[in-house]
Tab-separated table of N, CA and C in Angstrom:
chain	number	residue	atom	x	y	z
A	1	GLN	N	0.837	-1.180	0.000
A	1	GLN	CA	0.000	0.000	0.000
A	1	GLN	C	0.882	1.244	0.000
A	2	VAL	N	0.627	2.132	-0.937
A	2	VAL	CA	1.402	3.363	-1.050
A	2	VAL	C	0.907	4.369	-0.022
A	3	GLN	N	1.840	5.007	0.650
A	3	GLN	CA	1.504	6.079	1.587
A	3	GLN	C	2.275	7.332	1.213
A	4	LEU	N	1.560	8.452	1.220
A	4	LEU	CA	2.160	9.754	0.947
A	4	LEU	C	1.827	10.661	2.130
A	5	VAL	N	2.860	11.237	2.730
A	5	VAL	CA	2.658	12.076	3.908
A	5	VAL	C	3.283	13.443	3.654
A	6	GLU	N	2.413	14.464	3.583
A	6	GLU	CA	2.882	15.826	3.341
A	6	GLU	C	3.217	16.523	4.668
A	7	SER	N	4.103	17.491	4.577
A	7	SER	CA	4.432	18.331	5.725
A	7	SER	C	4.967	19.658	5.210
A	8	GLY	N	5.054	20.632	6.111
A	8	GLY	CA	5.653	21.912	5.760
A	8	GLY	C	4.678	23.054	5.553
A	9	GLY	N	3.383	22.766	5.614
A	9	GLY	CA	2.413	23.843	5.454
A	9	GLY	C	2.395	24.750	6.671
A	10	GLY	N	1.662	25.857	6.537
A	10	GLY	CA	1.556	26.793	7.651
A	10	GLY	C	1.028	28.133	7.216
A	11	LEU	N	1.172	29.107	8.108
A	11	LEU	CA	0.722	30.472	7.860
A	11	LEU	C	1.935	31.347	7.539
A	12	VAL	N	1.836	32.095	6.459
A	12	VAL	CA	2.943	32.964	6.041
A	12	VAL	C	2.378	34.254	5.471
A	13	GLN	N	3.136	35.325	5.582
A	13	GLN	CA	2.697	36.591	4.996
A	13	GLN	C	2.961	36.620	3.502
A	14	ALA	N	2.192	37.414	2.815
A	14	ALA	CA	2.394	37.587	1.375
A	14	ALA	C	3.843	38.000	1.098
A	15	GLY	N	4.427	37.390	0.075
A	15	GLY	CA	5.822	37.631	-0.245
A	15	GLY	C	6.778	36.660	0.400
A	16	GLY	N	6.289	35.876	1.336
A	16	GLY	CA	7.114	34.925	2.043
A	16	GLY	C	7.285	33.614	1.291
A	17	SER	N	7.949	32.662	1.957
A	17	SER	CA	8.259	31.371	1.344
A	17	SER	C	7.902	30.220	2.272
A	18	LEU	N	7.610	29.097	1.666
A	18	LEU	CA	7.410	27.839	2.381
A	18	LEU	C	7.970	26.714	1.529
A	19	ARG	N	8.373	25.635	2.191
A	19	ARG	CA	8.812	24.439	1.479
A	19	ARG	C	7.998	23.253	1.962
A	20	LEU	N	7.246	22.668	1.038
A	20	LEU	CA	6.464	21.487	1.340
A	20	LEU	C	7.280	20.237	1.032
A	21	SER	N	7.054	19.202	1.829
A	21	SER	CA	7.688	17.910	1.606
A	21	SER	C	6.625	16.833	1.547
A	22	CYS	N	6.912	15.783	0.797
A	22	CYS	CA	6.011	14.638	0.700
A	22	CYS	C	6.868	13.383	0.764
A	23	ALA	N	6.713	12.628	1.838
A	23	ALA	CA	7.463	11.390	2.014
A	23	ALA	C	6.623	10.219	1.504
A	24	ALA	N	7.212	9.412	0.626
A	24	ALA	CA	6.498	8.305	0.002
A	24	ALA	C	7.038	6.971	0.492
A	25	SER	N	6.133	5.998	0.587
A	25	SER	CA	6.529	4.636	0.943
A	25	SER	C	5.591	3.646	0.281
A	26	GLY	N	6.038	2.406	0.147
A	26	GLY	CA	5.191	1.343	-0.366
A	26	GLY	C	5.269	1.132	-1.863
A	27	ARG	N	6.206	1.804	-2.528
A	27	ARG	CA	6.319	1.671	-3.974
A	27	ARG	C	7.756	2.033	-4.347
A	28	THR	N	8.199	1.557	-5.497
A	28	THR	CA	9.516	1.961	-6.002
A	28	THR	C	9.395	3.394	-6.492
A	29	PHE	N	9.587	4.291	-5.557
A	29	PHE	CA	9.331	5.715	-5.764
A	29	PHE	C	10.025	6.252	-6.995
A	30	SER	N	11.254	5.828	-7.205
A	30	SER	CA	12.070	6.433	-8.258
A	30	SER	C	11.541	6.189	-9.667
A	31	ARG	N	10.594	5.286	-9.836
A	31	ARG	CA	10.082	4.966	-11.167
A	31	ARG	C	8.887	5.832	-11.574
A	32	PHE	N	8.265	6.508	-10.620
A	32	PHE	CA	6.967	7.119	-10.879
A	32	PHE	C	7.016	8.646	-10.856
A	33	PRO	N	6.206	9.275	-11.714
A	33	PRO	CA	6.095	10.730	-11.648
A	33	PRO	C	5.362	11.137	-10.368
A	34	MET	N	5.639	12.337	-9.916
A	34	MET	CA	5.013	12.878	-8.722
A	34	MET	C	4.492	14.277	-9.025
A	35	ALA	N	3.518	14.712	-8.250
A	35	ALA	CA	2.924	16.021	-8.505
A	35	ALA	C	2.378	16.633	-7.229
A	36	TRP	N	2.147	17.921	-7.320
A	36	TRP	CA	1.438	18.669	-6.286
A	36	TRP	C	0.182	19.268	-6.920
A	37	PHE	N	-0.916	19.127	-6.200
A	37	PHE	CA	-2.169	19.781	-6.544
A	37	PHE	C	-2.599	20.612	-5.342
A	38	ARG	N	-3.562	21.482	-5.538
A	38	ARG	CA	-4.083	22.257	-4.422
A	38	ARG	C	-5.586	22.468	-4.584
A	39	GLN	N	-6.234	22.685	-3.447
A	39	GLN	CA	-7.677	22.909	-3.466
A	39	GLN	C	-8.018	23.991	-2.464
A	40	ALA	N	-8.577	25.078	-2.978
A	40	ALA	CA	-9.045	26.179	-2.144
A	40	ALA	C	-10.511	25.960	-1.786
A	41	PRO	N	-10.988	26.572	-0.716
A	41	PRO	CA	-12.391	26.385	-0.316
A	41	PRO	C	-13.355	26.752	-1.441
A	42	GLY	N	-14.289	25.858	-1.728
A	42	GLY	CA	-15.293	26.111	-2.749
A	42	GLY	C	-14.817	25.950	-4.174
A	43	LYS	N	-13.573	25.499	-4.348
A	43	LYS	CA	-13.025	25.343	-5.691
A	43	LYS	C	-12.606	23.901	-5.933
A	44	GLU	N	-12.424	23.561	-7.211
A	44	GLU	CA	-11.967	22.230	-7.554
A	44	GLU	C	-10.465	22.102	-7.299
A	45	ARG	N	-10.026	20.868	-7.135
A	45	ARG	CA	-8.600	20.618	-6.978
A	45	ARG	C	-7.900	20.941	-8.303
A	46	GLU	N	-6.810	21.695	-8.223
A	46	GLU	CA	-6.127	22.119	-9.437
A	46	GLU	C	-4.655	21.731	-9.412
A	47	PHE	N	-4.117	21.557	-10.592
A	47	PHE	CA	-2.717	21.187	-10.780
A	47	PHE	C	-1.805	22.347	-10.389
A	48	VAL	N	-0.690	22.008	-9.736
A	48	VAL	CA	0.312	23.006	-9.384
A	48	VAL	C	1.631	22.714	-10.106
A	49	ALA	N	2.160	21.505	-9.895
A	49	ALA	CA	3.460	21.166	-10.486
A	49	ALA	C	3.620	19.657	-10.544
A	50	ALA	N	4.410	19.191	-11.508
A	50	ALA	CA	4.691	17.762	-11.644
A	50	ALA	C	6.143	17.572	-12.050
A	51	ILE	N	6.658	16.389	-11.728
A	51	ILE	CA	8.049	16.072	-12.050
A	51	ILE	C	8.123	14.615	-12.493
A	52	ASN	N	8.892	14.372	-13.547
A	52	ASN	CA	8.975	12.984	-14.007
A	52	ASN	C	9.943	12.201	-13.116
A	53	TYR	N	10.100	10.901	-13.393
A	53	TYR	CA	10.839	10.030	-12.491
A	53	TYR	C	12.302	10.431	-12.315
A	54	SER	N	12.880	11.017	-13.367
A	54	SER	CA	14.313	11.332	-13.348
A	54	SER	C	14.619	12.780	-13.008
A	55	SER	N	13.584	13.578	-12.817
A	55	SER	CA	13.703	15.030	-12.597
A	55	SER	C	14.071	15.798	-13.849
A	56	ARG	N	14.130	15.129	-14.986
A	56	ARG	CA	14.508	15.818	-16.220
A	56	ARG	C	13.406	16.753	-16.712
A	57	ASN	N	12.157	16.332	-16.513
A	57	ASN	CA	11.024	17.127	-16.995
A	57	ASN	C	10.152	17.584	-15.837
A	58	LYS	N	9.851	18.858	-15.844
A	58	LYS	CA	9.000	19.449	-14.818
A	58	LYS	C	7.914	20.281	-15.492
A	59	TYR	N	6.760	20.297	-14.880
A	59	TYR	CA	5.627	21.012	-15.442
A	59	TYR	C	5.024	21.879	-14.340
A	60	TYR	N	4.582	23.069	-14.729
A	60	TYR	CA	4.013	24.017	-13.773
A	60	TYR	C	2.748	24.644	-14.339
A	61	SER	N	1.831	24.975	-13.438
A	61	SER	CA	0.683	25.765	-13.869
A	61	SER	C	1.139	27.194	-14.124
A	62	ASP	N	0.389	27.886	-14.939
A	62	ASP	CA	0.752	29.269	-15.266
A	62	ASP	C	0.768	30.143	-14.008
A	63	SER	N	-0.082	29.834	-13.063
A	63	SER	CA	-0.210	30.684	-11.877
A	63	SER	C	0.979	30.596	-10.929
A	64	VAL	N	1.783	29.542	-11.038
A	64	VAL	CA	2.911	29.388	-10.103
A	64	VAL	C	4.269	29.395	-10.803
A	65	ARG	N	4.262	29.310	-12.121
A	65	ARG	CA	5.539	29.233	-12.851
A	65	ARG	C	6.395	30.465	-12.540
A	66	GLY	N	7.646	30.206	-12.206
A	66	GLY	CA	8.563	31.287	-11.864
A	66	GLY	C	8.617	31.584	-10.377
A	67	ARG	N	7.656	31.063	-9.611
A	67	ARG	CA	7.628	31.282	-8.160
A	67	ARG	C	7.826	29.978	-7.389
A	68	PHE	N	7.303	28.880	-7.924
A	68	PHE	CA	7.377	27.577	-7.261
A	68	PHE	C	8.378	26.686	-8.003
A	69	THR	N	9.020	25.798	-7.249
A	69	THR	CA	9.943	24.828	-7.839
A	69	THR	C	9.680	23.452	-7.252
A	70	ILE	N	9.465	22.479	-8.127
A	70	ILE	CA	9.287	21.102	-7.685
A	70	ILE	C	10.614	20.362	-7.844
A	71	SER	N	10.903	19.479	-6.883
A	71	SER	CA	12.123	18.671	-6.956
A	71	SER	C	11.861	17.356	-6.245
A	72	ARG	N	12.786	16.413	-6.423
A	72	ARG	CA	12.616	15.118	-5.782
A	72	ARG	C	13.963	14.549	-5.384
A	73	ASP	N	13.940	13.702	-4.373
A	73	ASP	CA	15.110	12.986	-3.879
A	73	ASP	C	14.758	11.507	-3.925
A	74	ASN	N	15.251	10.815	-4.947
A	74	ASN	CA	14.890	9.406	-5.130
A	74	ASN	C	15.616	8.485	-4.148
A	75	VAL	N	16.603	8.976	-3.467
A	75	VAL	CA	17.272	8.175	-2.431
A	75	VAL	C	16.416	8.154	-1.170
A	76	ASN	N	15.865	9.298	-0.819
A	76	ASN	CA	15.058	9.421	0.391
A	76	ASN	C	13.555	9.387	0.135
A	77	ASN	N	13.165	9.074	-1.111
A	77	ASN	CA	11.743	8.905	-1.456
A	77	ASN	C	10.902	10.113	-1.053
A	78	THR	N	11.384	11.287	-1.418
A	78	THR	CA	10.699	12.515	-1.028
A	78	THR	C	10.596	13.460	-2.221
A	79	VAL	N	9.456	14.130	-2.306
A	79	VAL	CA	9.279	15.175	-3.310
A	79	VAL	C	9.014	16.483	-2.561
A	80	TYR	N	9.509	17.568	-3.135
A	80	TYR	CA	9.436	18.875	-2.491
A	80	TYR	C	8.719	19.887	-3.384
A	81	LEU	N	8.175	20.896	-2.738
A	81	LEU	CA	7.646	22.053	-3.462
A	81	LEU	C	8.132	23.301	-2.740
A	82	GLN	N	9.082	23.986	-3.355
A	82	GLN	CA	9.576	25.254	-2.817
A	82	GLN	C	8.690	26.365	-3.347
A	83	MET	N	8.077	27.104	-2.449
A	83	MET	CA	7.127	28.146	-2.820
A	83	MET	C	7.664	29.496	-2.368
A	84	ASN	N	7.956	30.356	-3.327
A	84	ASN	CA	8.463	31.698	-3.060
A	84	ASN	C	7.467	32.744	-3.526
A	85	SER	N	7.637	33.962	-3.044
A	85	SER	CA	6.767	35.082	-3.442
A	85	SER	C	5.296	34.707	-3.318
A	86	LEU	N	4.952	34.149	-2.198
A	86	LEU	CA	3.589	33.658	-1.998
A	86	LEU	C	2.580	34.791	-2.007
A	87	LYS	N	1.401	34.473	-2.536
A	87	LYS	CA	0.298	35.420	-2.650
A	87	LYS	C	-0.908	34.885	-1.886
A	88	PRO	N	-1.808	35.755	-1.466
A	88	PRO	CA	-3.020	35.269	-0.778
A	88	PRO	C	-3.795	34.243	-1.602
A	89	GLU	N	-3.769	34.364	-2.922
A	89	GLU	CA	-4.492	33.413	-3.761
A	89	GLU	C	-3.837	32.039	-3.815
A	90	ASP	N	-2.665	31.893	-3.215
A	90	ASP	CA	-2.048	30.580	-3.093
A	90	ASP	C	-2.604	29.802	-1.902
A	91	THR	N	-3.431	30.427	-1.094
A	91	THR	CA	-4.022	29.768	0.061
A	91	THR	C	-4.876	28.585	-0.376
A	92	ALA	N	-4.559	27.407	0.167
A	92	ALA	CA	-5.257	26.175	-0.221
A	92	ALA	C	-4.699	25.017	0.601
A	93	VAL	N	-5.362	23.882	0.487
A	93	VAL	CA	-4.789	22.627	0.959
A	93	VAL	C	-3.983	22.048	-0.204
A	94	TYR	N	-2.729	21.728	0.065
A	94	TYR	CA	-1.831	21.203	-0.956
A	94	TYR	C	-1.703	19.693	-0.804
A	95	TYR	N	-1.884	18.992	-1.928
A	95	TYR	CA	-1.859	17.538	-1.941
A	95	TYR	C	-0.710	17.030	-2.801
A	96	CYS	N	-0.053	16.015	-2.298
A	96	CYS	CA	0.967	15.294	-3.044
A	96	CYS	C	0.293	14.117	-3.749
A	97	ALA	N	0.745	13.786	-4.958
A	97	ALA	CA	0.155	12.682	-5.707
A	97	ALA	C	1.241	11.865	-6.393
A	98	CYS	N	0.990	10.564	-6.490
A	98	CYS	CA	1.927	9.640	-7.151
A	98	CYS	C	1.283	9.108	-8.422
A	99	GLY	N	2.033	9.139	-9.515
A	99	GLY	CA	1.509	8.747	-10.805
A	99	GLY	C	1.182	7.277	-10.941
A	100	LYS	N	0.279	6.976	-11.898
A	100	LYS	CA	-0.153	5.612	-12.147
A	100	LYS	C	0.892	4.793	-12.887
A	101	THR	N	1.555	5.438	-13.831
A	101	THR	CA	2.381	4.715	-14.787
A	101	THR	C	3.850	5.047	-14.592
A	102	PRO	N	4.702	4.027	-14.439
A	102	PRO	CA	6.130	4.309	-14.246
A	102	PRO	C	6.771	4.888	-15.498
A	103	PHE	N	7.804	5.656	-15.281
A	103	PHE	CA	8.639	6.225	-16.346
A	103	PHE	C	7.866	7.128	-17.300
A	104	THR	N	6.783	7.703	-16.810
A	104	THR	CA	5.983	8.606	-17.632
A	104	THR	C	6.575	10.002	-17.628
A	105	SER	N	6.583	10.626	-18.799
A	105	SER	CA	7.045	12.001	-18.902
A	105	SER	C	6.277	12.662	-20.035
A	106	THR	N	5.238	13.406	-19.696
A	106	THR	CA	4.349	13.983	-20.695
A	106	THR	C	3.583	15.135	-20.059
A	107	PRO	N	3.190	16.123	-20.839
A	107	PRO	CA	2.350	17.193	-20.284
A	107	PRO	C	1.025	16.693	-19.711
A	108	LEU	N	0.640	15.449	-20.039
A	108	LEU	CA	-0.574	14.880	-19.451
A	108	LEU	C	-0.440	14.735	-17.943
A	109	LEU	N	0.767	14.844	-17.426
A	109	LEU	CA	0.976	14.772	-15.981
A	109	LEU	C	0.311	15.933	-15.252
A	110	GLN	N	-0.228	16.886	-15.987
A	110	GLN	CA	-0.974	17.977	-15.373
A	110	GLN	C	-2.412	17.576	-15.044
A	111	SER	N	-2.802	16.382	-15.456
A	111	SER	CA	-4.169	15.917	-15.226
A	111	SER	C	-4.260	15.045	-13.975
A	112	ARG	N	-5.324	15.270	-13.202
A	112	ARG	CA	-5.552	14.445	-12.011
A	112	ARG	C	-5.692	12.971	-12.382
A	113	ASN	N	-6.144	12.692	-13.592
A	113	ASN	CA	-6.384	11.303	-14.015
A	113	ASN	C	-5.104	10.476	-14.091
A	114	GLU	N	-3.958	11.133	-14.085
A	114	GLU	CA	-2.691	10.427	-14.192
A	114	GLU	C	-2.185	9.920	-12.836
A	115	TYR	N	-2.927	10.172	-11.759
A	115	TYR	CA	-2.454	9.853	-10.416
A	115	TYR	C	-3.454	8.958	-9.697
A	116	ASN	N	-2.926	7.975	-8.982
A	116	ASN	CA	-3.824	7.068	-8.271
A	116	ASN	C	-3.548	6.985	-6.782
A	117	TYR	N	-2.587	7.731	-6.298
A	117	TYR	CA	-2.346	7.787	-4.864
A	117	TYR	C	-2.197	9.247	-4.456
A	118	TRP	N	-2.831	9.567	-3.321
A	118	TRP	CA	-2.859	10.943	-2.845
A	118	TRP	C	-2.530	10.995	-1.357
A	119	GLY	N	-1.887	12.073	-0.952
A	119	GLY	CA	-1.668	12.299	0.460
A	119	GLY	C	-2.892	12.916	1.116
A	120	GLN	N	-2.779	13.178	2.415
A	120	GLN	CA	-3.909	13.708	3.170
A	120	GLN	C	-4.008	15.228	3.068
A	121	GLY	N	-2.979	15.870	2.575
A	121	GLY	CA	-2.995	17.309	2.374
A	121	GLY	C	-2.365	18.081	3.516
A	122	THR	N	-1.835	19.250	3.177
A	122	THR	CA	-1.281	20.156	4.186
A	122	THR	C	-1.766	21.574	3.869
A	123	GLN	N	-2.202	22.285	4.887
A	123	GLN	CA	-2.795	23.608	4.704
A	123	GLN	C	-1.708	24.668	4.545
A	124	VAL	N	-1.881	25.496	3.520
A	124	VAL	CA	-1.039	26.674	3.323
A	124	VAL	C	-1.942	27.897	3.337
A	125	THR	N	-1.649	28.827	4.231
A	125	THR	CA	-2.429	30.052	4.332
A	125	THR	C	-1.498	31.250	4.186
A	126	VAL	N	-1.829	32.122	3.222
A	126	VAL	CA	-1.015	33.299	2.954
A	126	VAL	C	-1.834	34.528	3.315
A	127	SER	N	-1.360	35.290	4.267
A	127	SER	CA	-2.079	36.486	4.705
A	127	SER	C	-1.585	37.712	3.933
A	128	SER	N	-2.498	38.630	3.722
A	128	SER	CA	-2.157	39.850	2.968
A	128	SER	C	-1.636	40.955	3.879
């Protein structure tokens, strides 16, 4: 059974930074793409960033590109999301997700349908 455990959320002022972590277990982590999604109150869960198994390819939503950076450590089975220049509209619950198909590298990784394991989420609140 795959387990994904997020950490690093919290309250930060606009312009500040946070680093989210997602620790994975129960699968050969290094073979699978990973992603971050987020869900604000009253809104659908939306794509934030994805990274392929080798870290060669990364994908970002337009709203975070240039401010957020996704990375992974295949030795320690962890994926990260470095969030800089945070804005109040970044406030949401952030979810880590593990891809369905190993060795996948495609812009389709921006779709929720490409993931079959999800973490419990971590709250990020950005005050103005």
